[in-house]
C-alpha cells in the first residue's frame, strides 16, 4: 500500500480519520466515480473490453444494523429500551411499510430468494463486459424487487454517456424479467439475453449466458477480499463510494493479470 501511494517503506502512514474527514468532499466532487471511470477508460484504451456484449447482476450487501433495530415507524424513539437494549419482537408482523431500522433507516428487510432468511440489507449492482469481466459500472440501491432492473438501465446510460459504449446484448438472470425492462432495453438498442428464455433463442444467447457467470467472480472478490459482504457504513452513498473503490481495484488487478497495465 505504501508503494501504491508513492511512500517509502519507513514513511509514516496517514491515520484512517484523514480519509473519513474528507469523504464528504470526495463524494461532492465525484472523486471516486472519476477514479473508477479512469480504470474503465484505461481498459477500453487497451482494447481489453468488449464494446458489444455485456452482463449485469445484483447482490445483497448486509446492512451494518442489527435486526433488533428494526422497529415500528410510529414508535417513539425516546421510549426507554428493555434490559436487552430493544423490545421483544417475537410474533410481531414486520414489513418495510410499517417498520424501519433506527440504526440504518435506508436499509430494507429483504430476501433474495425463497428459502433464505430475510435480512436488513442494501443491493449492490455491477455491469461487466463479456470478454474479460472488466467492471464497467457499479451501483448501490434500495433492496427491493425493482432495484436490479432500474440500476441496469442507469448503468447502461452511464457508460453510454461517459465512455460512448453502446452494447448490442446484455446477459441477465431471471430476476430481470419484465415487459417494461425489456422495452427500455430495446429503446437503448440492446438485445436482452435473459436466463430461462423460452422459444427461439436470440443469436449468441448461449455464449452470453455462459459469460454472464463471470460476474459472480466479481461479487465474490468484492465480498471476500474487499470485505463488502456487510457494509461498514450507515448512509448508502458511502457504501457506493466503497464499491467504486473496490471496482477500481478489481479492474487494475484484471488489467495487470491481462498484461496490459
Coordinates of N, CA and C in Angstrom, one line a residue:
X1 N 0.8 -1.2 0.0 CA 0.0 0.0 0.0 C 0.9 1.3 0.0
X2 N 2.0 1.2 0.7 CA 2.9 2.4 0.7 C 3.5 2.6 -0.7
X3 N 3.8 1.5 -1.4 CA 4.3 1.6 -2.8 C 3.2 2.2 -3.7
X4 N 2.0 1.8 -3.5 CA 0.9 2.3 -4.4 C 0.7 3.8 -4.2
X5 N 1.0 4.3 -3.0 CA 0.8 5.7 -2.6 C 2.1 6.5 -2.7
X6 N 3.2 5.9 -3.4 CA 4.5 6.6 -3.6 C 5.1 6.9 -2.2
X7 N 4.9 6.1 -1.2 CA 5.6 6.3 0.1 C 6.8 5.4 0.2
X8 N 7.7 5.8 1.0 CA 8.9 4.9 1.3 C 8.5 3.9 2.3
X9 N 9.2 2.7 2.3 CA 8.8 1.7 3.3 C 8.8 2.1 4.7
X10 N 9.6 3.1 5.1 CA 9.6 3.5 6.5 C 8.9 4.8 6.8
X11 N 8.1 5.3 5.7 CA 7.4 6.6 5.9 C 6.1 6.3 6.8
X12 N 5.8 7.3 7.6 CA 4.6 7.2 8.4 C 3.3 7.2 7.5
X13 N 2.4 6.4 7.8 CA 1.1 6.3 7.1 C 0.1 7.2 7.7
X14 N -0.9 7.6 6.9 CA -1.9 8.5 7.4 C -2.9 7.8 8.4
X15 N -3.4 8.5 9.3 CA -4.4 7.9 10.2 C -5.7 7.7 9.4
X16 N -6.5 6.7 9.7 CA -7.7 6.4 9.0 C -8.7 7.6 9.0
X17 N -8.6 8.4 10.0 CA -9.5 9.6 10.1 C -9.3 10.6 9.0
X18 N -8.1 10.6 8.4 CA -7.8 11.5 7.3 C -8.7 11.3 6.2
X19 N -9.0 10.1 5.8 CA -10.0 9.8 4.7 C -11.4 10.1 5.2
X20 N -11.7 9.8 6.4 CA -13.1 10.0 7.0 C -13.4 11.5 6.9
X21 N -12.5 12.3 7.3 CA -12.7 13.8 7.3 C -13.0 14.3 5.9
X22 N -12.4 13.7 4.9 CA -12.5 14.2 3.5 C -13.5 13.4 2.7
X23 N -14.2 12.5 3.3 CA -15.1 11.6 2.5 C -16.3 12.5 1.9
X24 N -16.8 13.4 2.6 CA -17.9 14.3 2.1 C -17.4 15.1 0.9
X25 N -16.2 15.6 0.9 CA -15.6 16.3 -0.2 C -15.4 15.4 -1.4
X26 N -14.9 14.2 -1.2 CA -14.7 13.2 -2.3 C -16.1 12.9 -3.0
X27 N -17.1 12.8 -2.1 CA -18.4 12.5 -2.7 C -19.0 13.7 -3.4
X28 N -18.9 14.9 -2.9 CA -19.4 16.1 -3.5 C -18.8 16.3 -4.9
X29 N -17.5 16.1 -5.0 CA -16.8 16.3 -6.3 C -16.7 15.1 -7.2
X30 N -17.3 14.0 -6.8 CA -17.3 12.8 -7.6 C -15.9 12.2 -7.8
X31 N -15.0 12.3 -6.8 CA -13.6 11.8 -7.0 C -13.5 10.3 -7.2
X32 N -14.3 9.6 -6.4 CA -14.2 8.1 -6.6 C -14.8 7.6 -7.9
X33 N -15.9 8.3 -8.3 CA -16.5 7.9 -9.6 C -15.5 8.2 -10.7
X34 N -14.8 9.3 -10.6 CA -13.8 9.6 -11.7 C -12.7 8.6 -11.6
X35 N -12.2 8.2 -10.4 CA -11.2 7.2 -10.3 C -11.6 5.9 -10.9
X36 N -12.8 5.5 -10.6 CA -13.3 4.2 -11.1 C -13.4 4.3 -12.7
X37 N -14.0 5.4 -13.2 CA -14.2 5.6 -14.6 C -12.8 5.6 -15.3
X38 N -11.8 6.1 -14.6 CA -10.5 6.1 -15.2 C -10.0 4.7 -15.5
X39 N -10.2 3.8 -14.6 CA -9.8 2.4 -14.9 C -10.6 1.8 -16.0
X40 N -11.8 2.1 -16.2 CA -12.6 1.7 -17.3 C -12.1 2.2 -18.6
X41 N -11.8 3.5 -18.6 CA -11.2 4.2 -19.8 C -9.9 3.5 -20.2
X42 N -9.1 3.2 -19.2 CA -7.8 2.5 -19.5 C -8.0 1.2 -20.1
X43 N -9.0 0.4 -19.6 CA -9.3 -0.9 -20.2 C -9.8 -0.8 -21.6
X44 N -10.6 0.2 -21.9 CA -11.1 0.5 -23.3 C -9.9 0.8 -24.2
X45 N -9.0 1.7 -23.7 CA -7.9 2.1 -24.4 C -7.0 0.9 -24.8
X46 N -6.9 0.0 -23.9 CA -6.0 -1.2 -24.1 C -6.8 -2.3 -24.8
X47 N -8.0 -2.0 -25.3 CA -8.8 -3.0 -26.0 C -9.1 -4.3 -25.2
X48 N -9.2 -4.1 -23.9 CA -9.5 -5.2 -23.0 C -11.0 -5.4 -22.8
X49 N -11.8 -4.5 -23.4 CA -13.2 -4.5 -23.1 C -14.0 -4.8 -24.4
X50 N -14.9 -5.7 -24.4 CA -15.9 -5.9 -25.5 C -16.8 -4.7 -25.5
X51 N -17.0 -4.1 -26.7 CA -17.9 -3.0 -26.8 C -19.3 -3.4 -27.3
X52 N -19.6 -4.7 -27.3 CA -20.8 -5.2 -27.8 C -21.6 -6.1 -26.9
X53 N -20.9 -6.9 -26.0 CA -21.6 -7.9 -25.2 C -21.3 -7.7 -23.8
X54 N -22.4 -7.4 -23.0 CA -22.2 -7.1 -21.5 C -23.1 -8.0 -20.7
X55 N -22.8 -8.0 -19.4 CA -23.6 -8.8 -18.4 C -23.9 -7.9 -17.2
X56 N -25.0 -8.2 -16.5 CA -25.4 -7.4 -15.4 C -25.9 -8.3 -14.3
X57 N -25.7 -8.0 -13.1 CA -26.3 -8.8 -12.0 C -26.3 -7.9 -10.7
X58 N -27.0 -8.4 -9.7 CA -27.1 -7.7 -8.4 C -26.8 -8.7 -7.3
X59 N -26.5 -8.2 -6.1 CA -26.2 -9.0 -5.0 C -26.6 -8.2 -3.7
X60 N -26.9 -8.9 -2.6 CA -27.3 -8.3 -1.4 C -26.0 -7.9 -0.6
X61 N -26.0 -6.7 0.0 CA -25.0 -6.3 0.9 C -25.7 -6.0 2.2
X62 N -25.3 -6.8 3.2 CA -25.9 -6.7 4.5 C -25.6 -5.4 5.1
X63 N -26.7 -4.9 5.8 CA -26.6 -3.6 6.5 C -25.7 -3.8 7.8
X64 N -25.1 -2.7 8.2 CA -24.4 -2.7 9.5 C -25.3 -2.7 10.7
X65 N -26.7 -2.6 10.4 CA -27.6 -2.5 11.5 C -28.1 -3.9 12.0
X66 N -28.4 -4.1 13.2 CA -28.9 -5.3 13.8 C -30.4 -5.4 13.5
X67 N -30.9 -6.6 13.3 CA -32.3 -6.9 13.1 C -33.1 -6.3 14.3
X68 N -32.5 -6.2 15.5 CA -33.2 -5.7 16.6 C -33.5 -4.2 16.5
X69 N -32.8 -3.6 15.6 CA -33.1 -2.1 15.4 C -34.2 -1.9 14.5
X70 N -34.8 -2.9 14.0 CA -36.0 -2.8 13.0 C -37.2 -2.6 13.8
X71 N -37.7 -1.4 14.0 CA -38.8 -1.1 14.8 C -39.9 -0.4 14.1
X72 N -41.1 -0.3 14.7 CA -42.2 0.4 14.0 C -41.9 1.8 13.8
X73 N -42.3 2.4 12.6 CA -42.0 3.7 12.3 C -42.7 4.7 13.3
X74 N -43.9 4.4 13.8 CA -44.6 5.3 14.6 C -44.2 5.1 16.1
X75 N -43.2 4.3 16.4 CA -42.7 4.1 17.7 C -41.9 5.3 18.2
X76 N -42.1 5.8 19.4 CA -41.4 6.9 19.9 C -39.9 6.5 20.2
X77 N -39.0 7.2 19.5 CA -37.6 6.8 19.6 C -37.0 7.1 21.0
X78 N -37.8 7.9 21.8 CA -37.3 8.2 23.1 C -37.8 7.2 24.2
X79 N -38.6 6.2 23.7 CA -39.1 5.2 24.7 C -37.9 4.5 25.3
X80 N -37.9 4.3 26.6 CA -36.7 3.6 27.2 C -36.7 2.1 26.7
X81 N -35.5 1.6 26.4 CA -35.4 0.2 25.9 C -35.6 -0.7 27.0
X82 N -35.8 -2.0 26.7 CA -35.8 -3.1 27.7 C -34.4 -3.4 28.1
X83 N -34.2 -4.3 29.0 CA -32.9 -4.6 29.6 C -31.9 -5.1 28.5
X84 N -32.5 -5.7 27.4 CA -31.6 -6.2 26.4 C -31.3 -5.1 25.3
X85 N -31.8 -3.9 25.5 CA -31.5 -2.8 24.6 C -32.6 -2.5 23.6
X86 N -33.5 -3.6 23.3 CA -34.6 -3.4 22.4 C -35.8 -4.2 22.9
X87 N -36.9 -3.8 22.4 CA -38.1 -4.6 22.8 C -38.2 -5.9 22.1
X88 N -38.9 -6.8 22.7 CA -39.1 -8.2 22.1 C -40.0 -8.1 20.9
X89 N -39.5 -8.7 19.8 CA -40.3 -8.6 18.5 C -40.9 -10.0 18.1
X90 N -40.8 -11.0 19.0 CA -41.3 -12.3 18.7 C -42.8 -12.3 18.5
X91 N -43.2 -12.9 17.3 CA -44.6 -12.9 17.0 C -45.1 -11.6 16.3
X92 N -44.3 -10.6 16.2 CA -44.7 -9.4 15.6 C -44.6 -9.4 14.1
X93 N -45.6 -8.9 13.4 CA -45.5 -8.8 12.0 C -44.7 -7.6 11.6
X94 N -43.7 -7.8 10.8 CA -42.9 -6.6 10.4 C -42.8 -6.5 8.9
X95 N -42.7 -5.3 8.4 CA -42.6 -5.0 6.9 C -42.1 -3.7 6.7
X96 N -41.5 -3.4 5.5 CA -40.9 -2.2 5.2 C -41.8 -1.0 5.2
X97 N -43.1 -1.3 5.0 CA -44.1 -0.2 5.1 C -44.3 0.4 6.5
X98 N -44.2 -0.5 7.4 CA -44.6 -0.2 8.8 C -43.3 -0.1 9.7
X99 N -42.2 -0.7 9.3 CA -41.0 -0.8 10.2 C -39.8 -0.1 9.5
X100 N -38.9 0.2 10.3 CA -37.6 0.9 9.8 C -36.5 0.7 10.8
X101 N -35.3 0.5 10.3 CA -34.2 0.4 11.2 C -33.8 1.8 11.8
X102 N -33.7 1.8 13.1 CA -33.3 3.0 13.8 C -31.8 3.3 13.5
X103 N -31.0 2.3 13.3 CA -29.6 2.5 13.1 C -29.3 2.8 11.7
X104 N -29.9 2.2 10.7 CA -29.7 2.4 9.3 C -31.1 2.5 8.6
X105 N -31.7 3.7 8.6 CA -33.0 3.9 8.0 C -33.1 3.6 6.6
X106 N -32.0 3.6 5.8 CA -32.1 3.3 4.4 C -32.1 1.8 4.1
X107 N -31.8 1.0 5.1 CA -31.8 -0.5 4.9 C -33.2 -1.0 4.8
X108 N -33.4 -2.1 4.1 CA -34.7 -2.7 3.9 C -34.6 -4.2 4.2
X109 N -35.7 -4.7 4.8 CA -35.8 -6.1 5.1 C -36.1 -6.9 3.8
X110 N -35.2 -7.8 3.4 CA -35.4 -8.3 2.0 C -34.7 -9.7 2.0
X111 N -35.2 -10.6 1.2 CA -34.6 -11.9 0.9 C -34.5 -12.0 -0.6
X112 N -33.3 -12.5 -1.1 CA -33.0 -12.6 -2.5 C -33.8 -13.7 -3.2
X113 N -34.1 -14.8 -2.4 CA -34.9 -15.9 -3.0 C -35.6 -16.7 -1.8
X114 N -36.6 -17.5 -2.2 CA -37.3 -18.2 -1.2 C -36.4 -19.3 -0.5
X115 N -36.6 -19.5 0.7 CA -35.8 -20.4 1.5 C -34.6 -19.8 2.2
X116 N -34.4 -18.5 1.9 CA -33.3 -17.8 2.6 C -33.9 -16.8 3.6
X117 N -33.2 -16.6 4.7 CA -33.7 -15.7 5.7 C -33.7 -14.2 5.2
X118 N -34.7 -13.4 5.6 CA -34.8 -12.0 5.3 C -33.7 -11.3 6.2
X119 N -33.0 -10.3 5.6 CA -32.0 -9.6 6.3 C -32.2 -8.1 6.0
X120 N -31.7 -7.3 6.9 CA -31.6 -5.8 6.6 C -30.4 -5.6 5.7
X121 N -30.7 -5.1 4.5 CA -29.6 -5.0 3.5 C -29.8 -3.9 2.5
X122 N -28.8 -3.7 1.7 CA -28.9 -2.9 0.5 C -28.6 -3.8 -0.7
X123 N -28.8 -3.3 -1.9 CA -28.5 -4.1 -3.0 C -27.4 -3.5 -3.9
X124 N -26.3 -4.3 -4.1 CA -25.2 -3.8 -5.0 C -25.4 -4.4 -6.4
X125 N -24.9 -3.6 -7.4 CA -25.1 -3.9 -8.8 C -23.8 -3.8 -9.5
X126 N -23.6 -4.5 -10.6 CA -22.4 -4.4 -11.4 C -22.7 -4.7 -12.8
X127 N -22.1 -4.0 -13.7 CA -22.2 -4.2 -15.2 C -20.8 -4.5 -15.7
X128 N -20.6 -5.7 -16.3 CA -19.3 -6.1 -16.8 C -19.4 -6.4 -18.3
X129 N -18.2 -6.4 -18.9 CA -18.1 -6.9 -20.3 C -17.9 -8.4 -20.3
X130 N -18.2 -9.0 -21.5 CA -18.2 -10.5 -21.6 C -16.8 -11.0 -22.0
X131 N -15.9 -10.1 -22.4 CA -14.6 -10.6 -22.9 C -13.7 -10.9 -21.7
X132 N -13.5 -9.9 -20.8 CA -12.5 -10.1 -19.7 C -13.1 -9.8 -18.3
X133 N -14.5 -9.6 -18.3 CA -15.2 -9.4 -17.0 C -14.6 -8.1 -16.3
X134 N -14.3 -7.1 -17.1 CA -14.0 -5.8 -16.6 C -15.2 -5.1 -16.1
X135 N -15.2 -4.6 -14.9 CA -16.3 -3.9 -14.3 C -16.5 -2.5 -14.9
X136 N -17.6 -2.3 -15.6 CA -17.8 -1.1 -16.3 C -18.6 0.0 -15.5
X137 N -19.5 -0.5 -14.6 CA -20.3 0.4 -13.8 C -20.7 -0.4 -12.6
X138 N -20.9 0.4 -11.5 CA -21.5 -0.2 -10.3 C -22.6 0.7 -9.7
X139 N -23.4 0.2 -8.9 CA -24.4 1.0 -8.2 C -24.8 0.3 -6.9
X140 N -25.3 1.1 -6.0 CA -25.9 0.6 -4.7 C -27.3 1.2 -4.6
X141 N -28.3 0.4 -4.4 CA -29.6 0.9 -4.3 C -30.4 0.3 -3.2
X142 N -31.6 0.7 -3.0 CA -32.6 0.1 -2.1 C -32.9 -1.3 -2.5
X143 N -32.9 -2.2 -1.5 CA -33.2 -3.6 -1.8 C -34.7 -3.8 -1.9
X144 N -35.1 -4.1 -3.2 CA -36.5 -4.4 -3.5 C -36.6 -5.1 -4.8
X145 N -37.8 -5.5 -5.2 CA -37.9 -6.3 -6.4 C -37.7 -5.5 -7.7
X146 N -37.5 -4.2 -7.7 CA -37.4 -3.4 -8.9 C -36.0 -2.9 -9.1
X147 N -35.2 -2.9 -8.0 CA -33.9 -2.3 -8.0 C -32.9 -2.8 -9.1
X148 N -32.9 -4.1 -9.3 CA -32.0 -4.6 -10.3 C -32.2 -4.1 -11.7
X149 N -33.5 -4.1 -12.1 CA -33.8 -3.6 -13.4 C -33.6 -2.1 -13.6
X150 N -33.9 -1.3 -12.6 CA -33.7 0.1 -12.6 C -32.2 0.5 -12.7
X151 N -31.4 -0.2 -11.9 CA -30.0 0.1 -11.9 C -29.3 -0.4 -13.2
X152 N -29.8 -1.5 -13.8 CA -29.2 -1.9 -15.0 C -29.4 -0.8 -16.1
X153 N -30.5 -0.2 -16.2 CA -30.8 0.9 -17.1 C -29.9 2.1 -16.8
X154 N -29.8 2.4 -15.5 CA -29.0 3.6 -15.1 C -27.5 3.3 -15.5
X155 N -27.0 2.1 -15.3 CA -25.6 1.8 -15.6 C -25.3 1.8 -17.1
X156 N -26.3 1.3 -17.9 CA -26.1 1.4 -19.3 C -26.1 2.8 -19.8
X157 N -26.9 3.6 -19.3 CA -26.9 5.1 -19.7 C -25.6 5.7 -19.3
X158 N -25.1 5.3 -18.1 CA -23.9 6.0 -17.7 C -22.7 5.6 -18.6
X159 N -22.5 4.4 -19.0 CA -21.4 4.0 -19.8 C -21.6 4.6 -21.2
X160 N -22.8 4.8 -21.7 CA -23.1 5.4 -23.0 C -22.6 6.9 -22.9
X161 N -23.0 7.5 -21.9 CA -22.6 9.0 -21.7 C -21.1 9.2 -21.5
X162 N -20.6 8.3 -20.5 CA -19.2 8.6 -20.1 C -18.2 7.9 -21.0
X163 N -18.5 6.7 -21.6 CA -17.5 6.0 -22.4 C -17.9 5.8 -23.8
X164 N -19.1 6.3 -24.2 CA -19.7 6.1 -25.5 C -19.8 4.6 -25.9
X165 N -20.1 3.8 -25.0 CA -20.3 2.4 -25.2 C -21.7 2.1 -25.5
X166 N -22.0 1.4 -26.6 CA -23.4 1.1 -26.9 C -23.5 -0.5 -27.2
X167 N -23.7 -1.2 -26.1 CA -23.7 -2.7 -26.2 C -24.9 -3.2 -27.1
X168 N -24.7 -4.3 -27.7 CA -25.7 -4.9 -28.5 C -26.5 -6.0 -27.7
X169 N -25.8 -6.6 -26.8 CA -26.6 -7.7 -26.0 C -26.3 -7.4 -24.5
X170 N -27.2 -7.9 -23.6 CA -27.0 -7.8 -22.2 C -27.5 -9.1 -21.6
X171 N -26.5 -9.9 -20.9 CA -26.9 -11.1 -20.2 C -27.5 -10.8 -18.9
X172 N -28.6 -11.4 -18.5 CA -29.3 -11.2 -17.3 C -29.8 -12.5 -16.7
X173 N -30.1 -12.6 -15.4 CA -30.7 -13.7 -14.8 C -32.2 -13.5 -14.8
X174 N -33.0 -14.5 -14.4 CA -34.4 -14.5 -14.5 C -35.0 -13.4 -13.6
X175 N -34.3 -12.8 -12.7 CA -34.8 -11.7 -11.8 C -35.0 -10.4 -12.6
X176 N -34.5 -10.3 -13.8 CA -34.7 -9.1 -14.6 C -35.9 -9.2 -15.5
X177 N -36.6 -10.3 -15.4 CA -37.8 -10.4 -16.3 C -38.8 -9.4 -16.1
X178 N -39.3 -8.8 -17.1 CA -40.4 -7.8 -17.0 C -40.5 -7.0 -18.4
X179 N -41.8 -6.8 -18.8 CA -42.0 -6.2 -20.1 C -41.4 -4.8 -20.1
X180 N -41.6 -4.0 -19.1 CA -41.1 -2.6 -19.1 C -39.6 -2.6 -19.2
X181 N -38.9 -3.5 -18.5 CA -37.5 -3.5 -18.6 C -37.0 -3.9 -20.0
X182 N -37.7 -4.9 -20.6 CA -37.3 -5.3 -22.0 C -37.5 -4.2 -22.9
X183 N -38.6 -3.4 -22.7 CA -38.9 -2.3 -23.6 C -37.8 -1.2 -23.5
X184 N -37.4 -1.0 -22.3 CA -36.4 0.0 -22.0 C -35.0 -0.4 -22.7
X185 N -34.7 -1.7 -22.6 CA -33.5 -2.2 -23.3 C -33.6 -2.0 -24.8
X186 N -34.8 -2.3 -25.4 CA -35.0 -2.1 -26.8 C -34.8 -0.7 -27.2
X187 N -35.3 0.2 -26.4 CA -35.1 1.7 -26.7 C -33.7 2.1 -26.7
X188 N -32.8 1.4 -26.0 CA -31.4 1.6 -25.9 C -30.7 0.9 -27.0
X189 N -31.4 0.1 -27.8 CA -30.8 -0.7 -28.9 C -30.1 -2.0 -28.3
X190 N -30.5 -2.5 -27.2 CA -29.9 -3.6 -26.5 C -30.8 -4.9 -26.6
X191 N -30.2 -6.0 -27.1 CA -31.0 -7.2 -27.1 C -30.8 -8.0 -25.8
X192 N -31.9 -8.3 -25.1 CA -31.9 -9.0 -23.8 C -31.6 -10.4 -24.0
X193 N -30.6 -10.9 -23.3 CA -30.3 -12.3 -23.2 C -30.6 -12.8 -21.8
X194 N -31.8 -13.2 -21.5 CA -32.2 -13.5 -20.1 C -32.3 -15.0 -19.9
X195 N -31.9 -15.4 -18.7 CA -31.9 -16.8 -18.3 C -33.3 -17.3 -18.3
X196 N -33.5 -18.6 -18.8 CA -34.8 -19.2 -18.8 C -35.7 -18.7 -20.0
X197 N -35.0 -18.1 -21.0 CA -35.8 -17.7 -22.2 C -36.4 -18.9 -22.9
X198 N -37.7 -18.7 -23.1 CA -38.5 -19.8 -23.8 C -38.6 -19.5 -25.3
X199 N -38.7 -20.5 -26.1 CA -38.9 -20.3 -27.5 C -37.5 -20.2 -28.2
X200 N -37.5 -19.6 -29.4 CA -36.3 -19.4 -30.2 C -35.4 -18.4 -29.5
X201 N -34.1 -18.9 -29.3 CA -33.2 -18.1 -28.6 C -32.5 -17.0 -29.5
X202 N -32.3 -15.8 -29.0 CA -31.6 -14.8 -29.8 C -30.2 -15.3 -30.1
X203 N -29.7 -14.7 -31.2 CA -28.3 -15.1 -31.6 C -27.3 -14.8 -30.5
X204 N -26.5 -15.7 -30.2 CA -25.5 -15.6 -29.2 C -26.0 -15.7 -27.7
X205 N -27.2 -16.2 -27.6 CA -27.8 -16.3 -26.2 C -27.0 -17.3 -25.3
X206 N -26.6 -18.5 -25.9 CA -25.8 -19.4 -25.1 C -24.5 -18.9 -24.6
X207 N -23.8 -18.2 -25.5 CA -22.5 -17.7 -25.2 C -22.6 -16.6 -24.2
X208 N -23.7 -15.8 -24.3 CA -23.9 -14.7 -23.3 C -24.2 -15.2 -21.9
X209 N -25.0 -16.3 -21.8 CA -25.3 -16.9 -20.5 C -24.1 -17.5 -19.9
X210 N -23.2 -18.1 -20.7 CA -22.0 -18.7 -20.2 C -21.1 -17.6 -19.7
X211 N -20.9 -16.5 -20.4 CA -20.1 -15.4 -20.0 C -20.6 -14.7 -18.7
X212 N -21.9 -14.7 -18.6 CA -22.6 -14.0 -17.5 C -22.1 -14.5 -16.1
X213 N -21.7 -15.8 -16.1 CA -21.3 -16.4 -14.8 C -20.0 -15.7 -14.3
X214 N -19.3 -15.0 -15.2 CA -18.0 -14.4 -14.7 C -18.3 -13.3 -13.8
X215 N -19.5 -12.7 -13.8 CA -19.8 -11.6 -12.9 C -19.9 -12.1 -11.4
X216 N -20.1 -13.4 -11.2 CA -20.1 -13.9 -9.9 C -18.8 -13.8 -9.2
X217 N -17.7 -14.0 -10.1 CA -16.4 -13.8 -9.6 C -16.1 -12.4 -9.1
X218 N -16.7 -11.4 -9.7 CA -16.5 -10.1 -9.3 C -17.1 -9.9 -7.9
X219 N -18.4 -10.4 -7.8 CA -19.0 -10.2 -6.5 C -18.3 -11.0 -5.4
X220 N -17.8 -12.2 -5.8 CA -17.1 -13.0 -4.8 C -15.8 -12.3 -4.3
X221 N -15.1 -11.6 -5.2 CA -13.9 -10.9 -4.9 C -14.2 -9.7 -4.0
X222 N -15.3 -9.0 -4.3 CA -15.7 -7.8 -3.6 C -16.1 -8.1 -2.2
X223 N -16.8 -9.3 -2.0 CA -17.3 -9.7 -0.7 C -16.2 -10.3 0.2
X224 N -15.3 -11.1 -0.4 CA -14.3 -11.8 0.4 C -13.1 -11.0 0.6
X225 N -12.6 -10.4 -0.5 CA -11.3 -9.7 -0.5 C -11.5 -8.2 -0.1
X226 N -12.5 -7.6 -0.7 CA -12.8 -6.2 -0.4 C -13.7 -6.0 0.8
X227 N -14.1 -7.1 1.4 CA -14.9 -7.1 2.6 C -16.3 -6.3 2.4
X228 N -16.9 -6.6 1.3 CA -18.2 -5.9 1.0 C -19.4 -6.8 1.3
X229 N -19.2 -7.9 2.0 CA -20.3 -8.8 2.3 C -21.3 -8.0 3.2
X230 N -20.7 -7.2 4.1 CA -21.5 -6.4 5.0 C -20.9 -5.0 5.1
X231 N -21.7 -4.0 4.8 CA -21.2 -2.7 4.8 C -20.8 -2.2 6.2
X232 N -19.8 -1.3 6.2 CA -19.4 -0.7 7.5 C -20.0 0.7 7.7
X233 N -20.9 1.1 6.7 CA -21.4 2.5 6.7 C -22.9 2.5 6.9
X234 N -23.4 3.6 7.4 CA -24.8 3.8 7.5 C -25.5 4.4 6.2
X235 N -24.9 5.5 5.7 CA -25.5 6.1 4.6 C -25.2 5.3 3.3
X236 N -26.2 5.2 2.4 CA -26.0 4.3 1.2 C -24.9 4.9 0.3
X237 N -24.8 6.2 0.2 CA -23.8 6.8 -0.7 C -22.4 6.4 -0.3
X238 N -22.2 6.2 1.0 CA -20.9 5.8 1.5 C -20.5 4.4 1.0
X239 N -21.5 3.5 1.1 CA -21.3 2.1 0.6 C -21.0 2.1 -0.9
X240 N -21.7 3.0 -1.7 CA -21.4 3.1 -3.1 C -20.0 3.6 -3.3
X241 N -19.6 4.6 -2.6 CA -18.2 5.1 -2.7 C -17.2 3.9 -2.5
X242 N -17.5 3.1 -1.5 CA -16.6 2.0 -1.2 C -16.6 1.0 -2.4
X243 N -17.8 0.8 -2.9 CA -18.0 -0.2 -4.0 C -17.2 0.3 -5.3
X244 N -17.2 1.7 -5.5 CA -16.4 2.2 -6.6 C -15.0 2.0 -6.4
X245 N -14.5 2.1 -5.2 CA -13.1 1.9 -4.9 C -12.7 0.4 -5.1
X246 N -13.6 -0.5 -4.6 CA -13.4 -1.9 -4.8 C -13.4 -2.2 -6.3
X247 N -14.3 -1.6 -7.1 CA -14.4 -1.9 -8.5 C -13.2 -1.4 -9.2
X248 N -12.6 -0.3 -8.8 CA -11.4 0.2 -9.5 C -10.2 -0.7 -9.2
X249 N -10.1 -1.1 -7.9 CA -9.0 -2.1 -7.6 C -9.1 -3.4 -8.3
X250 N -10.4 -3.9 -8.5 CA -10.6 -5.1 -9.2 C -10.1 -4.9 -10.7
X251 N -10.5 -3.8 -11.3 CA -10.1 -3.6 -12.7 C -8.6 -3.5 -12.9
X252 N -8.0 -2.8 -11.9 CA -6.5 -2.7 -12.0 C -5.8 -4.1 -11.9
X253 N -6.4 -4.9 -11.0 CA -5.8 -6.3 -10.9 C -6.1 -7.1 -12.2
X254 N -7.2 -6.9 -12.8 CA -7.6 -7.6 -14.0 C -6.6 -7.2 -15.2
X255 N -6.4 -5.9 -15.3 CA -5.5 -5.4 -16.3 C -4.1 -5.8 -16.1
X256 N -3.7 -5.9 -14.9 CA -2.3 -6.4 -14.6 C -2.2 -7.9 -15.0
X257 N -3.2 -8.7 -14.6 CA -3.2 -10.1 -15.0 C -3.3 -10.3 -16.5
X258 N -3.9 -9.4 -17.2 CA -4.0 -9.5 -18.6 C -2.8 -9.0 -19.3
X259 N -1.9 -8.4 -18.5 CA -0.6 -7.9 -19.1 C -0.7 -6.6 -19.8
X260 N -1.7 -5.8 -19.5 CA -1.8 -4.5 -20.3 C -1.7 -3.3 -19.3
X261 N -1.3 -3.6 -18.1 CA -1.2 -2.5 -17.1 C 0.1 -2.7 -16.3

